[in-house]
CSV table of C-alpha atoms in Angstrom, one decimal:
chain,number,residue,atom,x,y,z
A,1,UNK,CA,48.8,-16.2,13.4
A,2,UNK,CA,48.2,-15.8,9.6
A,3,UNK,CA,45.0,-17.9,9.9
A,4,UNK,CA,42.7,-14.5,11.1
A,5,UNK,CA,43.2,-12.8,8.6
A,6,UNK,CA,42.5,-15.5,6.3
A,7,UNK,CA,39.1,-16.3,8.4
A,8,UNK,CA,37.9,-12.5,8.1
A,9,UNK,CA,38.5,-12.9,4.6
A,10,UNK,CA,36.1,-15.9,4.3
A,11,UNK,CA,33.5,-14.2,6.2
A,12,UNK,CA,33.2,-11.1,4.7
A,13,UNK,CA,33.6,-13.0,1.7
A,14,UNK,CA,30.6,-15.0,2.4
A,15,UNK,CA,28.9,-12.4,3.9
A,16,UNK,CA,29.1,-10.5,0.2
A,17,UNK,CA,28.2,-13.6,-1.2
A,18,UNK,CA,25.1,-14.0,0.4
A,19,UNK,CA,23.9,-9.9,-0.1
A,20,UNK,CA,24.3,-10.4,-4.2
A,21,UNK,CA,22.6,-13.8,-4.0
A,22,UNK,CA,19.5,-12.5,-1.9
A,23,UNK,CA,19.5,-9.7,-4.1
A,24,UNK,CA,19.2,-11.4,-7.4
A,25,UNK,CA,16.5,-13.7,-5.2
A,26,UNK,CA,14.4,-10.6,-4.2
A,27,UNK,CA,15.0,-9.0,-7.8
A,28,UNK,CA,12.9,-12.5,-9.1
A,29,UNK,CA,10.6,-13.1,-6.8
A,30,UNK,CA,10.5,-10.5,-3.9
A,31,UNK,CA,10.7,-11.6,-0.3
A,32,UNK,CA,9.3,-15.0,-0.7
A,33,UNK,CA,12.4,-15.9,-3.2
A,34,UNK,CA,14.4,-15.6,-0.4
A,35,UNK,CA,15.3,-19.3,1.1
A,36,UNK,CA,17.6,-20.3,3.4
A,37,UNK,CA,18.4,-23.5,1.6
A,38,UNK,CA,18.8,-22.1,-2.2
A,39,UNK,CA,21.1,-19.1,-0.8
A,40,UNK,CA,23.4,-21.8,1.0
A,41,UNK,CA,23.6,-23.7,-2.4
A,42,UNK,CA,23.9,-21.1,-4.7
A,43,UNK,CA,27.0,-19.3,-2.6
A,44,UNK,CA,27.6,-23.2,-1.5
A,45,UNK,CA,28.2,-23.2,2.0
A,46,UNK,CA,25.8,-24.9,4.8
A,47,UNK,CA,22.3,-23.2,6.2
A,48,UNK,CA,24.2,-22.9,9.4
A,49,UNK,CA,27.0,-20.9,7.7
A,50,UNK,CA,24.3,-18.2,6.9
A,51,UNK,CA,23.9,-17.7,10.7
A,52,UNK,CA,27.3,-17.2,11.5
A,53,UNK,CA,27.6,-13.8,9.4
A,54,UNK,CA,23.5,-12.8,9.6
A,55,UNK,CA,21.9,-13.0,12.9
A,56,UNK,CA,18.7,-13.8,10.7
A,57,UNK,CA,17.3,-13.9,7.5
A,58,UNK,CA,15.7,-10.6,8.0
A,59,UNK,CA,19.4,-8.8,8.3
A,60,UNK,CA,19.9,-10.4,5.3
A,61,UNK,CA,17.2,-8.8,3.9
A,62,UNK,CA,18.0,-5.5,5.4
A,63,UNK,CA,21.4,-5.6,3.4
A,64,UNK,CA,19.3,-6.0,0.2
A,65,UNK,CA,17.0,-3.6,1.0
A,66,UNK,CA,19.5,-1.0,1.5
A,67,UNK,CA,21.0,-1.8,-1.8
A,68,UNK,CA,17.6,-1.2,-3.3
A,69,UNK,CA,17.8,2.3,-1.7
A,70,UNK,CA,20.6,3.0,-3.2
A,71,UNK,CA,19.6,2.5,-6.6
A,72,UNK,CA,16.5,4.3,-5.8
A,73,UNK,CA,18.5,6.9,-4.7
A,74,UNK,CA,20.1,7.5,-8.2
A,75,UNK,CA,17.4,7.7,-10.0
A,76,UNK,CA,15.8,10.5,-8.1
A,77,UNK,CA,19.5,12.0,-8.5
A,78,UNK,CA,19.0,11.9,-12.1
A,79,UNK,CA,15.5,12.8,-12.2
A,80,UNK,CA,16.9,16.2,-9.6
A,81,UNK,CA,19.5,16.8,-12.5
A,82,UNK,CA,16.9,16.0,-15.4
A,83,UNK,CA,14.7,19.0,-14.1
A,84,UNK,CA,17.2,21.4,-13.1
A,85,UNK,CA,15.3,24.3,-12.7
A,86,UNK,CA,16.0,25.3,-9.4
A,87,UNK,CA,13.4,28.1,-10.1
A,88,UNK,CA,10.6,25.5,-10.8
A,89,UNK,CA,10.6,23.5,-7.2
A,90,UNK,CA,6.8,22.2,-8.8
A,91,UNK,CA,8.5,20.5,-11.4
A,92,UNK,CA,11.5,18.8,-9.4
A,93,UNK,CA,8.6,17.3,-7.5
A,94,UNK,CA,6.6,15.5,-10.4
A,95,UNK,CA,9.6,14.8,-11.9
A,96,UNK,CA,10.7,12.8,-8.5
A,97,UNK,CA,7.2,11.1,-8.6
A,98,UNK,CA,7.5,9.9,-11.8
A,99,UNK,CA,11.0,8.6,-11.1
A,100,UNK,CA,9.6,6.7,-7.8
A,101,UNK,CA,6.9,5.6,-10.4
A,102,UNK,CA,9.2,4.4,-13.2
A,103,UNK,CA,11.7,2.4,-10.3
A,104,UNK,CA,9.0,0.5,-8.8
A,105,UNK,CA,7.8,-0.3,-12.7
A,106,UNK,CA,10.5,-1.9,-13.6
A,107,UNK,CA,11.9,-3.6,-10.4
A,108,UNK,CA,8.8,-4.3,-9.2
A,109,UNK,CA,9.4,-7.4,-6.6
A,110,UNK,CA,12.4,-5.5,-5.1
A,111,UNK,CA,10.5,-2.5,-4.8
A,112,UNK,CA,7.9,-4.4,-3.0
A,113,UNK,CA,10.2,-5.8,-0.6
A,114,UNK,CA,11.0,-2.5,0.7
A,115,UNK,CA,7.6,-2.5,1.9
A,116,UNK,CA,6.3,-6.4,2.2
A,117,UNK,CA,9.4,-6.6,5.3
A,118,UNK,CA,7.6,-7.2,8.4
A,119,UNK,CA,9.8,-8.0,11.4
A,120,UNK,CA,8.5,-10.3,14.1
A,121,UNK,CA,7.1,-8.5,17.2
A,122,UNK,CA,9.8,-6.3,19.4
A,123,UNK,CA,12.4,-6.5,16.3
A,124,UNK,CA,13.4,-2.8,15.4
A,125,UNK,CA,14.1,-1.8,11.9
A,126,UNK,CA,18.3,-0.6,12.7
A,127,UNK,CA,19.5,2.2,12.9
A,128,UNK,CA,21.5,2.3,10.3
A,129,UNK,CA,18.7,1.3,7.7
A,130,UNK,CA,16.5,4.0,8.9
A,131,UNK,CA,18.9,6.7,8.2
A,132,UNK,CA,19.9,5.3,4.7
A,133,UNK,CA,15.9,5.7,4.1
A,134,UNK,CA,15.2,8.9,5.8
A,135,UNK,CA,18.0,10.5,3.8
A,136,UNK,CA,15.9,10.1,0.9
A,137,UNK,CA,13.4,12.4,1.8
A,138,UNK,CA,15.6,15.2,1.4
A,139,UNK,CA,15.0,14.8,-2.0
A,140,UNK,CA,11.5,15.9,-1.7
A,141,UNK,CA,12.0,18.2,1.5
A,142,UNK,CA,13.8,20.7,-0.9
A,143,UNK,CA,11.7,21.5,-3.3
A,144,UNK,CA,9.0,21.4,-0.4
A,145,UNK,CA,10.7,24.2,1.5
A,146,UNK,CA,11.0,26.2,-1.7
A,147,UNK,CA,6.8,25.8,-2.4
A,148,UNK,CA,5.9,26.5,1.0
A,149,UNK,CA,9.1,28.3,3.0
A,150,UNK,CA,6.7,29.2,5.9
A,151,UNK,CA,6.7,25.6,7.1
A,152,UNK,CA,9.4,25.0,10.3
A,153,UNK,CA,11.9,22.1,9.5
A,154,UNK,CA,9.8,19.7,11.3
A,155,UNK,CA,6.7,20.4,9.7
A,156,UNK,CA,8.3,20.0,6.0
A,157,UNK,CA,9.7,17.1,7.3
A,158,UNK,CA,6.4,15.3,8.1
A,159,UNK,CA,4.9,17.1,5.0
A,160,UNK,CA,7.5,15.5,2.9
A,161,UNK,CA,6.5,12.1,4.2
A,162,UNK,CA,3.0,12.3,3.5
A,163,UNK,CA,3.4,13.9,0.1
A,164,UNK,CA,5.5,10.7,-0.5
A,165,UNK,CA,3.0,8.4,0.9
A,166,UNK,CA,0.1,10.1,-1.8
A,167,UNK,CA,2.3,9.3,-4.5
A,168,UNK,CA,3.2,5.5,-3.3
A,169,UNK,CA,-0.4,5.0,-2.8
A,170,UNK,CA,-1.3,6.1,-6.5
A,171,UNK,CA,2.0,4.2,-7.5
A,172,UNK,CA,1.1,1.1,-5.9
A,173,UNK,CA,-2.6,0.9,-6.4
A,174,UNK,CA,-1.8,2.3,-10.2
A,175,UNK,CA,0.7,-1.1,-10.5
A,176,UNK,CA,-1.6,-3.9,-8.6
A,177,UNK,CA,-4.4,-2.9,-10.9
A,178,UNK,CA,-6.7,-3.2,-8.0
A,179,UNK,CA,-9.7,-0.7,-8.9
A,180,UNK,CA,-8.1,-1.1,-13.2
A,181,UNK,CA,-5.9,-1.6,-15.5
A,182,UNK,CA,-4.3,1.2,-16.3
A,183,UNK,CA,-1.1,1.9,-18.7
A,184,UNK,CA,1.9,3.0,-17.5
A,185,UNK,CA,1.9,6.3,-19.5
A,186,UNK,CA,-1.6,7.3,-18.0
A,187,UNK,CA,-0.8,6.1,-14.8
A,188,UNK,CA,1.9,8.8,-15.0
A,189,UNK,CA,0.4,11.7,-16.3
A,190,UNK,CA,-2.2,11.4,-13.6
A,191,UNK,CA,0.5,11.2,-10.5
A,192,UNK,CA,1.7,14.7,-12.7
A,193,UNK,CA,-1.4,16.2,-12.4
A,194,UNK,CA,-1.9,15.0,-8.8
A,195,UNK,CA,1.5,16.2,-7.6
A,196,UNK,CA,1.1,19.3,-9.7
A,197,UNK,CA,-2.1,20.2,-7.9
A,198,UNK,CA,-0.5,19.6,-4.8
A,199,UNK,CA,2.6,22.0,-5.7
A,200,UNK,CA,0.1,24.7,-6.5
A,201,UNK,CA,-2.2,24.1,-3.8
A,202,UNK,CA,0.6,24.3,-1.4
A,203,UNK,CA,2.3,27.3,-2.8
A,204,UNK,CA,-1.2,29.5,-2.5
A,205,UNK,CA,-1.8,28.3,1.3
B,1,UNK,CA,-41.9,-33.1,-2.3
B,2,UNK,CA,-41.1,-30.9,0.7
B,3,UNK,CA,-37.8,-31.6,0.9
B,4,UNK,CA,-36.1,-29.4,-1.5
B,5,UNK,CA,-37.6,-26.4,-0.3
B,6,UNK,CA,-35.8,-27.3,3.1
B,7,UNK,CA,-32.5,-28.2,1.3
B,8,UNK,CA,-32.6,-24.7,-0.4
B,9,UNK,CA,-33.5,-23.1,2.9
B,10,UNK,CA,-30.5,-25.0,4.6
B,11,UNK,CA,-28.2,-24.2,2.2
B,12,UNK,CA,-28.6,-20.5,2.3
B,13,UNK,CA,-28.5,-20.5,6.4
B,14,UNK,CA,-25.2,-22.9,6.0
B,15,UNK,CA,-24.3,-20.0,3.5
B,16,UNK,CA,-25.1,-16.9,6.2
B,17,UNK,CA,-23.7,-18.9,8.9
B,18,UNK,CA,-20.3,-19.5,7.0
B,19,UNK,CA,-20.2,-15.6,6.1
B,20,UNK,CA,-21.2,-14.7,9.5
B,21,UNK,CA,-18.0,-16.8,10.5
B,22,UNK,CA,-15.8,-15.9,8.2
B,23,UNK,CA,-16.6,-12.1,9.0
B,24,UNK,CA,-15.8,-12.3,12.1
B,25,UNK,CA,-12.5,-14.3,11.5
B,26,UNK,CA,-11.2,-11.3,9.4
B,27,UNK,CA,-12.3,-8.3,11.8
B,28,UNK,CA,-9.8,-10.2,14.4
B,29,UNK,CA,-7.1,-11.2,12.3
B,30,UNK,CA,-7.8,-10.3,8.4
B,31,UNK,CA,-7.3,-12.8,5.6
B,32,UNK,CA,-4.9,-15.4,6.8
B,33,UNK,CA,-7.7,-15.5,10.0
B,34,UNK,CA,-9.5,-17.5,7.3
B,35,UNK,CA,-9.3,-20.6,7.4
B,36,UNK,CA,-11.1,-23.7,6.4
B,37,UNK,CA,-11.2,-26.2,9.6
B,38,UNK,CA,-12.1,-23.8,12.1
B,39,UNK,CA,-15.1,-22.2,9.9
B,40,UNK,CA,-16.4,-25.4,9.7
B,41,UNK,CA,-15.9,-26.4,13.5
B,42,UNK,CA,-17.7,-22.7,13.9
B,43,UNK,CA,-20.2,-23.2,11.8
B,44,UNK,CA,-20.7,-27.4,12.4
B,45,UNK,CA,-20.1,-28.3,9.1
B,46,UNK,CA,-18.2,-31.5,7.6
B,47,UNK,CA,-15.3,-28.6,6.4
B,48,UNK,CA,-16.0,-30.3,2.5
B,49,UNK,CA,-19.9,-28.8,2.6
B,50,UNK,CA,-18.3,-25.5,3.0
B,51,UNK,CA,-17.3,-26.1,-0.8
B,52,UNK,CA,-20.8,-26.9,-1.5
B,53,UNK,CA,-21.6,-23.6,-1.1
B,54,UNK,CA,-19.0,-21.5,-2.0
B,55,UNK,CA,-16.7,-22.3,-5.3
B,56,UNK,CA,-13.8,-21.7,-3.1
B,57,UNK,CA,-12.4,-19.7,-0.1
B,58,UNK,CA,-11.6,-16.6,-2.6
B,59,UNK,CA,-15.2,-16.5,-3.3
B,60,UNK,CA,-16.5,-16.5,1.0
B,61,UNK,CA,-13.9,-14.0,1.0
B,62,UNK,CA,-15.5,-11.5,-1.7
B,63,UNK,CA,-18.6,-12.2,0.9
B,64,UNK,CA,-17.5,-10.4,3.4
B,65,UNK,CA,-15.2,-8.0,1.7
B,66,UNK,CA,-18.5,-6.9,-0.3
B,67,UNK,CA,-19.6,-6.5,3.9
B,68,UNK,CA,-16.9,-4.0,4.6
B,69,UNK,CA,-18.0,-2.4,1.7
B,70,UNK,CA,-20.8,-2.0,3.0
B,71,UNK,CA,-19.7,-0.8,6.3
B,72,UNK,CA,-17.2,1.4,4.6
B,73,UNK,CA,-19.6,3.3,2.5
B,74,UNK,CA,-21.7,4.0,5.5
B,75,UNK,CA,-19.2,6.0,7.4
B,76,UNK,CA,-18.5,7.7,4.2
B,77,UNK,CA,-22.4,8.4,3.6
B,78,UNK,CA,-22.6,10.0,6.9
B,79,UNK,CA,-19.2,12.2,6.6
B,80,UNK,CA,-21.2,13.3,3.5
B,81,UNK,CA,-24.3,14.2,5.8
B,82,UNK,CA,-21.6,15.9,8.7
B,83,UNK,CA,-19.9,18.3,6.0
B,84,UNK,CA,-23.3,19.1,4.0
B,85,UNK,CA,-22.7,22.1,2.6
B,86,UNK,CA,-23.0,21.3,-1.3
B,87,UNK,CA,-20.8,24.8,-1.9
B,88,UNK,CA,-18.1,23.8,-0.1
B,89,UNK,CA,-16.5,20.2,-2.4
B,90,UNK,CA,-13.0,20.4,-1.0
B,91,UNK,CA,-14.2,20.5,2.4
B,92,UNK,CA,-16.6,17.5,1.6
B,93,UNK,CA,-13.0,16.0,-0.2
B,94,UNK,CA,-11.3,16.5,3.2
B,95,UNK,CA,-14.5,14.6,5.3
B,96,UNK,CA,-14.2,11.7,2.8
B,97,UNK,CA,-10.6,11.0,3.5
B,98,UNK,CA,-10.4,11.5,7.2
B,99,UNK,CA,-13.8,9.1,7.7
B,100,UNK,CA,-11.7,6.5,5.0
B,101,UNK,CA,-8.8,7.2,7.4
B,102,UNK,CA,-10.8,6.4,10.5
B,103,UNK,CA,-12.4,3.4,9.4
B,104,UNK,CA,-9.2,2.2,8.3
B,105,UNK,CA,-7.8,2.8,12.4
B,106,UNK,CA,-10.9,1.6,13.6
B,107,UNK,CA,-11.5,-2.0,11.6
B,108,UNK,CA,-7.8,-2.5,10.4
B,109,UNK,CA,-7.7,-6.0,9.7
B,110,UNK,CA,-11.0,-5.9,7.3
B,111,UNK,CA,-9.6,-2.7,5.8
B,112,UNK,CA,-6.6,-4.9,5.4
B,113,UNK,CA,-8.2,-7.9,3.6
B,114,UNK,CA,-9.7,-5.4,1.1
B,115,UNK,CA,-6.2,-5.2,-0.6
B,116,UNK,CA,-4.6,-8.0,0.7
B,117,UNK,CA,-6.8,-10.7,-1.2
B,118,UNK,CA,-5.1,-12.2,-4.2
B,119,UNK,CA,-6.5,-14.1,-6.5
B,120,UNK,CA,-4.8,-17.0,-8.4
B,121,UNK,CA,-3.7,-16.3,-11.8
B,122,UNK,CA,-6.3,-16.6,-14.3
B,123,UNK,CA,-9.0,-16.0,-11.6
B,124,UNK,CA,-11.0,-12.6,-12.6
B,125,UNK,CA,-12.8,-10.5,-9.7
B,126,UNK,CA,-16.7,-10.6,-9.6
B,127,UNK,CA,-18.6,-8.6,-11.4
B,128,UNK,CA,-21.3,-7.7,-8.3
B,129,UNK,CA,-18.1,-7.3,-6.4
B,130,UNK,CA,-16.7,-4.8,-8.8
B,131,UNK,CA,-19.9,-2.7,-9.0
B,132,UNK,CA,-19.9,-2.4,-5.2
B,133,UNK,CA,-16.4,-1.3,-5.6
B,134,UNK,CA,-16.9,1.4,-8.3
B,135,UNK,CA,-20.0,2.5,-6.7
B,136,UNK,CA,-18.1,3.9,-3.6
B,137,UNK,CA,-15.9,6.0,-6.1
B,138,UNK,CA,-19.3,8.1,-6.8
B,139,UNK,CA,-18.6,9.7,-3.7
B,140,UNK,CA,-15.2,11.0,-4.7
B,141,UNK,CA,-16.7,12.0,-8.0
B,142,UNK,CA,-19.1,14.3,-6.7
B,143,UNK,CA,-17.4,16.9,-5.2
B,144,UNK,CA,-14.6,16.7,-7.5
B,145,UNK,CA,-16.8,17.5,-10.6
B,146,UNK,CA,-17.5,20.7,-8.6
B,147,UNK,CA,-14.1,21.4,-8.0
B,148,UNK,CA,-12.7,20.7,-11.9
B,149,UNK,CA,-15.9,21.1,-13.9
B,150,UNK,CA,-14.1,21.1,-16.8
B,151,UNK,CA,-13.1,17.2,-16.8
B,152,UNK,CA,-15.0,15.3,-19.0
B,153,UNK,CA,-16.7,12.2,-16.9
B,154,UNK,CA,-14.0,9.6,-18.1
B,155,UNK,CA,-11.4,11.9,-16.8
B,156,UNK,CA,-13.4,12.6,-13.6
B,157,UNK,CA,-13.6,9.1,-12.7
B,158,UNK,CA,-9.8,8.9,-13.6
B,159,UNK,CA,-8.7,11.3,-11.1
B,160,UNK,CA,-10.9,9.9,-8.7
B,161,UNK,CA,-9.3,7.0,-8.4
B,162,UNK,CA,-6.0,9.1,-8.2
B,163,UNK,CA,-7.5,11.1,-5.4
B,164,UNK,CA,-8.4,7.7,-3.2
B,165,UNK,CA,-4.8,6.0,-4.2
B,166,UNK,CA,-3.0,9.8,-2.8
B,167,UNK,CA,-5.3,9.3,0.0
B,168,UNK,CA,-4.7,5.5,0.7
B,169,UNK,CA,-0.9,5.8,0.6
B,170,UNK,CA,-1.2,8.3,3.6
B,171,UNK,CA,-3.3,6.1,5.6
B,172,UNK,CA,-1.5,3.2,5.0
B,173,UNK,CA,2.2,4.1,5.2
B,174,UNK,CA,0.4,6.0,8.5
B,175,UNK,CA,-1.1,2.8,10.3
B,176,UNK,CA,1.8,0.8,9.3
B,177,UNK,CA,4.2,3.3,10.9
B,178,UNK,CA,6.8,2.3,8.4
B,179,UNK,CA,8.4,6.0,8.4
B,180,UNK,CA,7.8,6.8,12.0
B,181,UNK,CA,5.2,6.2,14.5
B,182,UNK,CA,2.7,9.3,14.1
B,183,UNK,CA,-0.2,9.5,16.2
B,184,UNK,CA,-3.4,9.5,14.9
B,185,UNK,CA,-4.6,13.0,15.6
B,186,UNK,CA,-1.4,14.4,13.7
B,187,UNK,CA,-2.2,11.5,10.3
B,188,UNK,CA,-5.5,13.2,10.0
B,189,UNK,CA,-4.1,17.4,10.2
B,190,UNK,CA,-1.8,15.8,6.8
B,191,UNK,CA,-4.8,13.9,5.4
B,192,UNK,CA,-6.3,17.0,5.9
B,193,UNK,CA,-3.8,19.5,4.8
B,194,UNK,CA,-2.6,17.3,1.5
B,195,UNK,CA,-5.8,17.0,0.3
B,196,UNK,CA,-6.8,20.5,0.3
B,197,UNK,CA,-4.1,21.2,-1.1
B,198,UNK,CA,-5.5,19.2,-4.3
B,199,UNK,CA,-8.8,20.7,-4.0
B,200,UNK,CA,-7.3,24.2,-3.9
B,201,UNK,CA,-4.7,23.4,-7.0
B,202,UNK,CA,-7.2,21.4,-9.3
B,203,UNK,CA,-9.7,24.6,-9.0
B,204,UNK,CA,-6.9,26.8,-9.8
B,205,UNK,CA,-5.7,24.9,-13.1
């Protein structure tokens, strides 16, 4: 039987399809560009089709997200290498802040979908996703161990988590110009001071 | 005539009722709890007097948004009162956030609606609104001033804002249990612990 083969091809084929047409949906528009009916014409195939290689949209969705996180994932690379002062674990953390800051700036609706993706009730996020996200927070557990090396693994852990949470907040409230409008450049300088103080405040506990 | 009087009198009772209403739609189920038909059917209103009123739904909604407010400023008022010591700013820093962070817990879906309402383009927020808003931010400022005396009151407010964006990151990448599921108890200890951790590095810079 040649035809197997063949069919695998298709599907992962379609499947691959799909991912870069979602993704250039969600890079647009954000979770609510994604449609069923425009992703079946633009990779032209039938709704149903979609089903046969997702179980759901919201896989689908998972496969973008997960390519977001991997572009996130290179800029705080860069941003490690930028400020490589292994001596100055203060500075590798603003300097990942303002990276975070800077990614969700410019791809703003894909950024958003990292967060916007709610799964219906008794759905769990899988498993593979969640290690593809919790790898990230190495980045920031690093530095964290070096400011405050009294901390036990699991507490730098959680630590690292909530010091990423502070600077998503100021990042996200700092882009929806909820409270005001602010620029970019201050909106920046004042995550630098926040994380700074944080650094310091850490490092003298 | 006697009859205006009465209109004028109706129309403000139509106008409590519908806020009334509409308050309690959000408490249960935030924003998208709003809606139209059954306000009316609550209130026993033809669903087109509702508009008679109110502009629009956006403006019933800055209603009772300027009610949580409201509600939210007196739990911070009286974390103020708990931790009165007027020598001790970071521990009054540390009150605010945990009493923001249990009001959030407590009323989620009103919390919710604070940030969750959108307006269309073009549409600007209320000015009354707005003042409420900023008004609350006096109670970051405060203590903070004490902490930095150095910042100039533009800066001040600045960092403020900074401080309750830090602050509203943590609670809400906490409730929504994005990261991992952490019970409430241990959400506090890192509001807690982060945001002395500011207090102690802004009053070392």
């Amino acid at each position: 039987m040649v035809s197997e083969p063949k069919a695998v091809t298709r599907r992962r084929k379609l499947r691959d399809d799909l991912i870069a047409a979602g993704e250039r949906a969600i890079a647009r528009e954000g979770l609510r560009g994604l449609k069923a009916r425009e992703l079946a014409v633009e990779v032209g195939c039938a709704v149903g089709a979609i089903y046969n290689v997702f179980a759901d949209l919201d896989d689908l969705v998972f496969a973008v997200n997960a390519l977001t996180l991997e572009q996130l994932e290179k800029t705080l690379t860069a941003a490690g290498s930028a400020g490589a002062d292994p001596g100055d674990p203060a500075r590798a953390l603003t300097h990942l802040a303002i990276a975070y800051m800077d990614y969700a700036a410019t791809h703003t609706p894909r950024w958003r979908a990292l967060f916007d993706h709610r799964l219906p009730e008794g759905r769990a996020v899988p498993a593979w996703y969640s290690a593809n996200l919790h790898r990230l927070f190495a980045y920031i557990e690093q530095p964290l161990g070096k400011i405050a090396p009294k901390l036990v693994p699991a507490q730098r852990a959680l630590l690292a988590r909530t010091l990423f949470s502070a600077v998503h907040g100021i990042v996200l409230i700092g882009l929806e110009e909820k409270l005001q409008s602010i620029p970019l450049t201050v909106l920046r300088e004042q995550a630098t001071v926040m994380v700074a103080a944080i650094a310091r405040g850490l490092a003298q506990e």
